[in-house]
């Protein structure tokens, strides 16, 4: 099983600042990575797929990068609605799909 | 409106089964698959399995093989997930999610809380 490790577990950021979230795969996954945002009590929302492609309707302040085993989600200027938990998910090793443990982005 | 509507919360005793439904609307149901993902209280996301809405092929995560049954009813655009032999650690919110063709999920239901308790 491909283990996905996200860091940090919690990220404290002030509104307007940039947030950088990391996701590491235990083995090579090419660019087969998605990012989701989840707010309390709500379902996850797809942000990024194929490591760097924004999903429909996702603002340009969200960007994804990386390939192989190291990936990054960057939020260029945090808005109040961006404070949430973010998960990465690999889909290279179908049918084994795995999620990272999540990074909580909180207000500093 | 494109959405997935899930059935309501359930409370089950250990050893029982639960069946969660997920009704799709606003898009062509057979054109996409449906995945099931669960989230235990305060925990992360766990993929359970996938079903093709068109040909009803399924693939389960190894952890759930033999215990989960996924079906679809194309006449009502509804997917179902049945989990058997429930244990207390099956307590979680169960989500259905639309599968785009690649194994990531662009549309999610609101989730169904399943509580397993004696």
PDB file of C-alpha atoms in Angstrom:
ATOM      1  CA  UNK A   1       0.000   0.000   0.000  1.00  0.00           C
ATOM      2  CA  UNK A   2       1.192   3.485  -0.835  1.00  0.00           C
ATOM      3  CA  UNK A   3       1.359   5.539   2.337  1.00  0.00           C
ATOM      4  CA  UNK A   4       0.687   9.270   1.954  1.00  0.00           C
ATOM      5  CA  UNK A   5       2.254  11.519   4.584  1.00  0.00           C
ATOM      6  CA  UNK A   6       1.128  15.118   4.906  1.00  0.00           C
ATOM      7  CA  UNK A   7       2.989  17.861   6.718  1.00  0.00           C
ATOM      8  CA  UNK A   8       2.606  19.801   8.806  1.00  0.00           C
ATOM      9  CA  UNK A   9      -0.358  18.392  10.680  1.00  0.00           C
ATOM     10  CA  UNK A  10      -1.459  21.930  11.538  1.00  0.00           C
ATOM     11  CA  UNK A  11      -0.498  25.154   9.800  1.00  0.00           C
ATOM     12  CA  UNK A  12      -1.234  28.504  11.428  1.00  0.00           C
ATOM     13  CA  UNK A  13      -1.492  31.288   8.872  1.00  0.00           C
ATOM     14  CA  UNK A  14      -2.763  34.858   8.893  1.00  0.00           C
ATOM     15  CA  UNK A  15      -5.358  35.915   6.303  1.00  0.00           C
ATOM     16  CA  UNK A  16      -3.646  37.198   3.191  1.00  0.00           C
ATOM     17  CA  UNK A  17      -0.526  35.135   3.763  1.00  0.00           C
ATOM     18  CA  UNK A  18       0.642  32.209   1.659  1.00  0.00           C
ATOM     19  CA  UNK A  19       0.214  28.625   2.826  1.00  0.00           C
ATOM     20  CA  UNK A  20       2.326  25.741   1.580  1.00  0.00           C
ATOM     21  CA  UNK A  21       1.161  22.199   2.318  1.00  0.00           C
ATOM     22  CA  UNK A  22       3.243  19.103   1.624  1.00  0.00           C
ATOM     23  CA  UNK A  23       2.335  15.552   0.709  1.00  0.00           C
ATOM     24  CA  UNK A  24       4.832  12.733   0.342  1.00  0.00           C
ATOM     25  CA  UNK A  25       4.189   9.309  -1.160  1.00  0.00           C
ATOM     26  CA  UNK A  26       5.983   6.201   0.090  1.00  0.00           C
ATOM     27  CA  UNK A  27       6.541   5.123  -3.503  1.00  0.00           C
ATOM     28  CA  UNK A  28       6.500   6.605  -6.981  1.00  0.00           C
ATOM     29  CA  UNK A  29       3.018   7.793  -8.036  1.00  0.00           C
ATOM     30  CA  UNK A  30       3.858   9.859 -11.129  1.00  0.00           C
ATOM     31  CA  UNK A  31       1.415  12.803 -11.192  1.00  0.00           C
ATOM     32  CA  UNK A  32      -1.561  10.757 -10.023  1.00  0.00           C
ATOM     33  CA  UNK A  33      -2.429  12.928  -7.064  1.00  0.00           C
ATOM     34  CA  UNK A  34      -5.493  14.889  -6.037  1.00  0.00           C
ATOM     35  CA  UNK A  35      -6.079  17.477  -3.316  1.00  0.00           C
ATOM     36  CA  UNK A  36      -9.328  18.003  -1.420  1.00  0.00           C
ATOM     37  CA  UNK A  37     -10.557  20.635   0.995  1.00  0.00           C
ATOM     38  CA  UNK A  38     -12.891  19.709   3.847  1.00  0.00           C
ATOM     39  CA  UNK A  39     -14.664  22.103   6.175  1.00  0.00           C
ATOM     40  CA  UNK A  40     -16.217  20.960   9.468  1.00  0.00           C
ATOM     41  CA  UNK A  41     -19.401  18.973   8.966  1.00  0.00           C
ATOM     42  CA  UNK A  42     -19.129  19.051   5.194  1.00  0.00           C
ATOM     43  CA  UNK A  43     -18.015  16.651   2.502  1.00  0.00           C
ATOM     44  CA  UNK A  44     -14.607  17.023   0.874  1.00  0.00           C
ATOM     45  CA  UNK A  45     -14.323  19.204  -2.215  1.00  0.00           C
ATOM     46  CA  UNK A  46     -11.975  18.429  -5.088  1.00  0.00           C
ATOM     47  CA  UNK A  47      -9.403  21.180  -5.598  1.00  0.00           C
ATOM     48  CA  UNK A  48      -6.632  19.726  -7.739  1.00  0.00           C
ATOM     49  CA  UNK A  49      -6.142  16.572  -9.796  1.00  0.00           C
ATOM     50  CA  UNK A  50      -3.255  15.201 -11.829  1.00  0.00           C
ATOM     51  CA  UNK A  51      -1.063  17.014  -9.284  1.00  0.00           C
ATOM     52  CA  UNK A  52      -1.501  20.458 -10.823  1.00  0.00           C
ATOM     53  CA  UNK A  53      -4.836  20.808 -12.651  1.00  0.00           C
ATOM     54  CA  UNK A  54      -7.437  22.903 -10.866  1.00  0.00           C
ATOM     55  CA  UNK A  55     -10.903  21.414 -10.726  1.00  0.00           C
ATOM     56  CA  UNK A  56     -13.849  23.295 -12.151  1.00  0.00           C
ATOM     57  CA  UNK A  57     -14.629  26.465 -10.230  1.00  0.00           C
ATOM     58  CA  UNK A  58     -11.540  26.406  -8.030  1.00  0.00           C
ATOM     59  CA  UNK A  59      -9.954  29.847  -7.598  1.00  0.00           C
ATOM     60  CA  UNK A  60      -6.548  30.518  -9.101  1.00  0.00           C
ATOM     61  CA  UNK A  61      -5.032  31.123  -5.656  1.00  0.00           C
ATOM     62  CA  UNK A  62      -4.935  27.331  -5.274  1.00  0.00           C
ATOM     63  CA  UNK A  63      -2.082  25.654  -7.116  1.00  0.00           C
ATOM     64  CA  UNK A  64      -0.556  22.211  -7.042  1.00  0.00           C
ATOM     65  CA  UNK A  65       2.893  21.055  -8.011  1.00  0.00           C
ATOM     66  CA  UNK A  66       5.185  18.068  -7.817  1.00  0.00           C
ATOM     67  CA  UNK A  67       5.600  14.628  -9.310  1.00  0.00           C
ATOM     68  CA  UNK A  68       7.010  11.281  -8.295  1.00  0.00           C
ATOM     69  CA  UNK A  69       6.869  11.255  -4.510  1.00  0.00           C
ATOM     70  CA  UNK A  70       6.847  14.919  -3.431  1.00  0.00           C
ATOM     71  CA  UNK A  71       3.874  17.217  -3.877  1.00  0.00           C
ATOM     72  CA  UNK A  72       2.830  20.662  -2.741  1.00  0.00           C
ATOM     73  CA  UNK A  73      -0.437  22.546  -2.492  1.00  0.00           C
ATOM     74  CA  UNK A  74       0.000  26.303  -2.342  1.00  0.00           C
ATOM     75  CA  UNK A  75      -2.677  28.793  -1.379  1.00  0.00           C
ATOM     76  CA  UNK A  76      -1.262  32.101  -2.499  1.00  0.00           C
ATOM     77  CA  UNK A  77      -3.259  34.480  -0.313  1.00  0.00           C
ATOM     78  CA  UNK A  78      -5.445  32.885   2.314  1.00  0.00           C
ATOM     79  CA  UNK A  79      -9.039  33.983   2.455  1.00  0.00           C
ATOM     80  CA  UNK A  80     -11.311  33.406   5.447  1.00  0.00           C
ATOM     81  CA  UNK A  81     -13.115  30.606   3.612  1.00  0.00           C
ATOM     82  CA  UNK A  82      -9.855  28.697   3.070  1.00  0.00           C
ATOM     83  CA  UNK A  83      -9.413  27.701   6.693  1.00  0.00           C
ATOM     84  CA  UNK A  84     -10.130  23.989   6.561  1.00  0.00           C
ATOM     85  CA  UNK A  85      -8.490  20.565   6.459  1.00  0.00           C
ATOM     86  CA  UNK A  86      -6.717  19.548   3.267  1.00  0.00           C
ATOM     87  CA  UNK A  87      -6.161  15.981   2.113  1.00  0.00           C
ATOM     88  CA  UNK A  88      -4.043  14.539  -0.640  1.00  0.00           C
ATOM     89  CA  UNK A  89      -5.004  11.294  -2.384  1.00  0.00           C
ATOM     90  CA  UNK A  90      -2.942   9.092  -4.661  1.00  0.00           C
ATOM     91  CA  UNK A  91      -4.534   7.143  -7.476  1.00  0.00           C
ATOM     92  CA  UNK A  92      -1.498   5.697  -9.176  1.00  0.00           C
ATOM     93  CA  UNK A  93      -1.734   2.269  -7.601  1.00  0.00           C
ATOM     94  CA  UNK A  94      -5.271   1.343  -8.530  1.00  0.00           C
ATOM     95  CA  UNK A  95      -7.175  -0.401  -7.032  1.00  0.00           C
ATOM     96  CA  UNK A  96      -5.388   0.721  -3.911  1.00  0.00           C
ATOM     97  CA  UNK A  97      -6.350   4.345  -3.336  1.00  0.00           C
ATOM     98  CA  UNK A  98      -4.997   6.082  -0.285  1.00  0.00           C
ATOM     99  CA  UNK A  99      -5.388   9.452   1.385  1.00  0.00           C
ATOM    100  CA  UNK A 100      -2.974  11.413   3.495  1.00  0.00           C
ATOM    101  CA  UNK A 101      -3.772  12.147   7.114  1.00  0.00           C
ATOM    102  CA  UNK A 102      -4.638  15.761   6.399  1.00  0.00           C
ATOM    103  CA  UNK A 103      -3.284  19.220   7.163  1.00  0.00           C
ATOM    104  CA  UNK A 104      -5.434  21.597   9.153  1.00  0.00           C
ATOM    105  CA  UNK A 105      -5.010  25.227   8.115  1.00  0.00           C
ATOM    106  CA  UNK A 106      -6.024  27.447  10.999  1.00  0.00           C
ATOM    107  CA  UNK A 107      -6.131  31.156  11.607  1.00  0.00           C
ATOM    108  CA  UNK A 108      -3.017  32.532  13.249  1.00  0.00           C
TER     109      UNK A 108
ATOM    110  CA  UNK B   1     -28.661  20.721 -10.029  1.00  0.00           C
ATOM    111  CA  UNK B   2     -25.837  18.216 -10.030  1.00  0.00           C
ATOM    112  CA  UNK B   3     -25.853  16.421  -6.700  1.00  0.00           C
ATOM    113  CA  UNK B   4     -25.693  13.175  -4.793  1.00  0.00           C
ATOM    114  CA  UNK B   5     -28.348  12.718  -2.121  1.00  0.00           C
ATOM    115  CA  UNK B   6     -27.629  10.195   0.582  1.00  0.00           C
ATOM    116  CA  UNK B   7     -29.936   8.381   2.972  1.00  0.00           C
ATOM    117  CA  UNK B   8     -30.269   9.342   6.588  1.00  0.00           C
ATOM    118  CA  UNK B   9     -28.292   8.411   9.669  1.00  0.00           C
ATOM    119  CA  UNK B  10     -28.401   4.853  10.957  1.00  0.00           C
ATOM    120  CA  UNK B  11     -27.802   3.222  14.326  1.00  0.00           C
ATOM    121  CA  UNK B  12     -26.887  -0.450  14.247  1.00  0.00           C
ATOM    122  CA  UNK B  13     -25.821  -3.098  16.723  1.00  0.00           C
ATOM    123  CA  UNK B  14     -22.589  -5.071  16.259  1.00  0.00           C
ATOM    124  CA  UNK B  15     -22.964  -7.905  13.778  1.00  0.00           C
ATOM    125  CA  UNK B  16     -25.770  -6.229  11.852  1.00  0.00           C
ATOM    126  CA  UNK B  17     -25.679  -4.859   8.328  1.00  0.00           C
ATOM    127  CA  UNK B  18     -26.335  -1.381   7.013  1.00  0.00           C
ATOM    128  CA  UNK B  19     -27.328  -0.263   3.533  1.00  0.00           C
ATOM    129  CA  UNK B  20     -26.695   3.318   2.488  1.00  0.00           C
ATOM    130  CA  UNK B  21     -28.208   4.831  -0.637  1.00  0.00           C
ATOM    131  CA  UNK B  22     -26.911   7.585  -2.887  1.00  0.00           C
ATOM    132  CA  UNK B  23     -29.252   9.106  -5.463  1.00  0.00           C
ATOM    133  CA  UNK B  24     -27.702  11.029  -8.322  1.00  0.00           C
ATOM    134  CA  UNK B  25     -29.360  13.912 -10.115  1.00  0.00           C
ATOM    135  CA  UNK B  26     -28.416  16.527 -12.676  1.00  0.00           C
ATOM    136  CA  UNK B  27     -26.103  14.335 -14.717  1.00  0.00           C
ATOM    137  CA  UNK B  28     -26.131  11.134 -16.747  1.00  0.00           C
ATOM    138  CA  UNK B  29     -25.783   8.495 -14.075  1.00  0.00           C
ATOM    139  CA  UNK B  30     -24.427   5.653 -16.258  1.00  0.00           C
ATOM    140  CA  UNK B  31     -21.606   7.856 -17.558  1.00  0.00           C
ATOM    141  CA  UNK B  32     -19.772   7.888 -14.237  1.00  0.00           C
ATOM    142  CA  UNK B  33     -18.789   5.533 -11.467  1.00  0.00           C
ATOM    143  CA  UNK B  34     -19.619   5.882  -7.803  1.00  0.00           C
ATOM    144  CA  UNK B  35     -17.045   5.472  -5.077  1.00  0.00           C
ATOM    145  CA  UNK B  36     -17.599   5.026  -1.365  1.00  0.00           C
ATOM    146  CA  UNK B  37     -15.328   6.723   1.151  1.00  0.00           C
ATOM    147  CA  UNK B  38     -15.709   6.722   4.911  1.00  0.00           C
ATOM    148  CA  UNK B  39     -14.464   8.949   7.699  1.00  0.00           C
ATOM    149  CA  UNK B  40     -14.365   7.833  11.316  1.00  0.00           C
ATOM    150  CA  UNK B  41     -15.001  10.556  13.932  1.00  0.00           C
ATOM    151  CA  UNK B  42     -12.106  13.004  13.964  1.00  0.00           C
ATOM    152  CA  UNK B  43     -10.161  10.898  11.478  1.00  0.00           C
ATOM    153  CA  UNK B  44      -9.124  11.036   7.844  1.00  0.00           C
ATOM    154  CA  UNK B  45     -10.635   9.614   4.685  1.00  0.00           C
ATOM    155  CA  UNK B  46     -10.655   5.938   3.771  1.00  0.00           C
ATOM    156  CA  UNK B  47     -11.557   4.576   0.339  1.00  0.00           C
ATOM    157  CA  UNK B  48     -13.843   1.570   0.449  1.00  0.00           C
ATOM    158  CA  UNK B  49     -14.666   0.719  -3.124  1.00  0.00           C
ATOM    159  CA  UNK B  50     -16.042   1.682  -6.507  1.00  0.00           C
ATOM    160  CA  UNK B  51     -18.827   0.619  -8.816  1.00  0.00           C
ATOM    161  CA  UNK B  52     -19.305   1.396 -12.459  1.00  0.00           C
ATOM    162  CA  UNK B  53     -22.819   2.732 -12.820  1.00  0.00           C
ATOM    163  CA  UNK B  54     -22.981   1.468 -16.408  1.00  0.00           C
ATOM    164  CA  UNK B  55     -21.860  -2.136 -16.233  1.00  0.00           C
ATOM    165  CA  UNK B  56     -21.909  -2.624 -12.446  1.00  0.00           C
ATOM    166  CA  UNK B  57     -18.296  -3.716 -12.239  1.00  0.00           C
ATOM    167  CA  UNK B  58     -16.976  -3.296  -8.740  1.00  0.00           C
ATOM    168  CA  UNK B  59     -13.639  -3.017  -7.021  1.00  0.00           C
ATOM    169  CA  UNK B  60     -13.269  -3.070  -3.261  1.00  0.00           C
ATOM    170  CA  UNK B  61     -10.402  -2.021  -1.064  1.00  0.00           C
ATOM    171  CA  UNK B  62      -8.730  -5.131   0.230  1.00  0.00           C
ATOM    172  CA  UNK B  63      -9.759  -4.288   3.779  1.00  0.00           C
ATOM    173  CA  UNK B  64     -13.453  -4.506   2.875  1.00  0.00           C
ATOM    174  CA  UNK B  65     -13.446  -7.459   0.505  1.00  0.00           C
ATOM    175  CA  UNK B  66     -16.120  -9.947   1.488  1.00  0.00           C
ATOM    176  CA  UNK B  67     -17.876  -7.471   3.748  1.00  0.00           C
ATOM    177  CA  UNK B  68     -19.051  -4.708   1.412  1.00  0.00           C
ATOM    178  CA  UNK B  69     -21.539  -5.012  -1.414  1.00  0.00           C
ATOM    179  CA  UNK B  70     -22.017  -2.186  -3.886  1.00  0.00           C
ATOM    180  CA  UNK B  71     -24.897  -2.071  -6.328  1.00  0.00           C
ATOM    181  CA  UNK B  72     -26.641   0.393  -8.581  1.00  0.00           C
ATOM    182  CA  UNK B  73     -30.153   0.870  -9.919  1.00  0.00           C
ATOM    183  CA  UNK B  74     -29.885   2.783 -13.187  1.00  0.00           C
ATOM    184  CA  UNK B  75     -33.681   3.158 -13.387  1.00  0.00           C
ATOM    185  CA  UNK B  76     -33.563   5.439 -10.316  1.00  0.00           C
ATOM    186  CA  UNK B  77     -29.958   6.674 -10.673  1.00  0.00           C
ATOM    187  CA  UNK B  78     -29.203   5.312  -7.235  1.00  0.00           C
ATOM    188  CA  UNK B  79     -26.142   3.574  -5.861  1.00  0.00           C
ATOM    189  CA  UNK B  80     -26.136   1.444  -2.742  1.00  0.00           C
ATOM    190  CA  UNK B  81     -23.448   0.334  -0.353  1.00  0.00           C
ATOM    191  CA  UNK B  82     -24.129  -2.478   2.101  1.00  0.00           C
ATOM    192  CA  UNK B  83     -21.639  -3.187   4.848  1.00  0.00           C
ATOM    193  CA  UNK B  84     -22.047  -6.432   6.752  1.00  0.00           C
ATOM    194  CA  UNK B  85     -20.874  -7.771  10.108  1.00  0.00           C
ATOM    195  CA  UNK B  86     -20.654  -4.306  11.580  1.00  0.00           C
ATOM    196  CA  UNK B  87     -18.207  -3.593  14.375  1.00  0.00           C
ATOM    197  CA  UNK B  88     -17.872  -0.595  16.646  1.00  0.00           C
ATOM    198  CA  UNK B  89     -14.935   0.674  14.589  1.00  0.00           C
ATOM    199  CA  UNK B  90     -17.224   0.904  11.555  1.00  0.00           C
ATOM    200  CA  UNK B  91     -18.789   3.948  13.185  1.00  0.00           C
ATOM    201  CA  UNK B  92     -18.165   6.663  10.624  1.00  0.00           C
ATOM    202  CA  UNK B  93     -19.640   9.029   8.100  1.00  0.00           C
ATOM    203  CA  UNK B  94     -20.013   7.219   4.800  1.00  0.00           C
ATOM    204  CA  UNK B  95     -19.746   9.295   1.641  1.00  0.00           C
ATOM    205  CA  UNK B  96     -20.603   8.459  -1.917  1.00  0.00           C
ATOM    206  CA  UNK B  97     -18.625  10.340  -4.534  1.00  0.00           C
ATOM    207  CA  UNK B  98     -18.683  10.579  -8.295  1.00  0.00           C
ATOM    208  CA  UNK B  99     -15.852   8.915 -10.117  1.00  0.00           C
ATOM    209  CA  UNK B 100     -14.759  10.864 -13.161  1.00  0.00           C
ATOM    210  CA  UNK B 101     -13.022   8.136 -15.092  1.00  0.00           C
ATOM    211  CA  UNK B 102      -9.793   8.553 -13.226  1.00  0.00           C
ATOM    212  CA  UNK B 103      -9.863   7.479  -9.582  1.00  0.00           C
ATOM    213  CA  UNK B 104     -10.499  10.856  -8.018  1.00  0.00           C
ATOM    214  CA  UNK B 105     -13.831  12.310  -6.976  1.00  0.00           C
ATOM    215  CA  UNK B 106     -15.349  15.541  -8.249  1.00  0.00           C
ATOM    216  CA  UNK B 107     -18.783  15.413  -6.601  1.00  0.00           C
ATOM    217  CA  UNK B 108     -19.635  14.203  -3.118  1.00  0.00           C
ATOM    218  CA  UNK B 109     -22.763  13.397  -1.200  1.00  0.00           C
ATOM    219  CA  UNK B 110     -23.295  15.023   2.199  1.00  0.00           C
ATOM    220  CA  UNK B 111     -22.498  11.808   3.999  1.00  0.00           C
ATOM    221  CA  UNK B 112     -24.435   9.297   6.093  1.00  0.00           C
ATOM    222  CA  UNK B 113     -23.523   8.789   9.725  1.00  0.00           C
ATOM    223  CA  UNK B 114     -23.546   5.126  10.707  1.00  0.00           C
ATOM    224  CA  UNK B 115     -23.217   4.462  14.421  1.00  0.00           C
ATOM    225  CA  UNK B 116     -22.480   0.945  15.595  1.00  0.00           C
ATOM    226  CA  UNK B 117     -23.202   0.465  19.253  1.00  0.00           C
ATOM    227  CA  UNK B 118     -24.609  -2.173  21.539  1.00  0.00           C
TER     228      UNK B 118
END
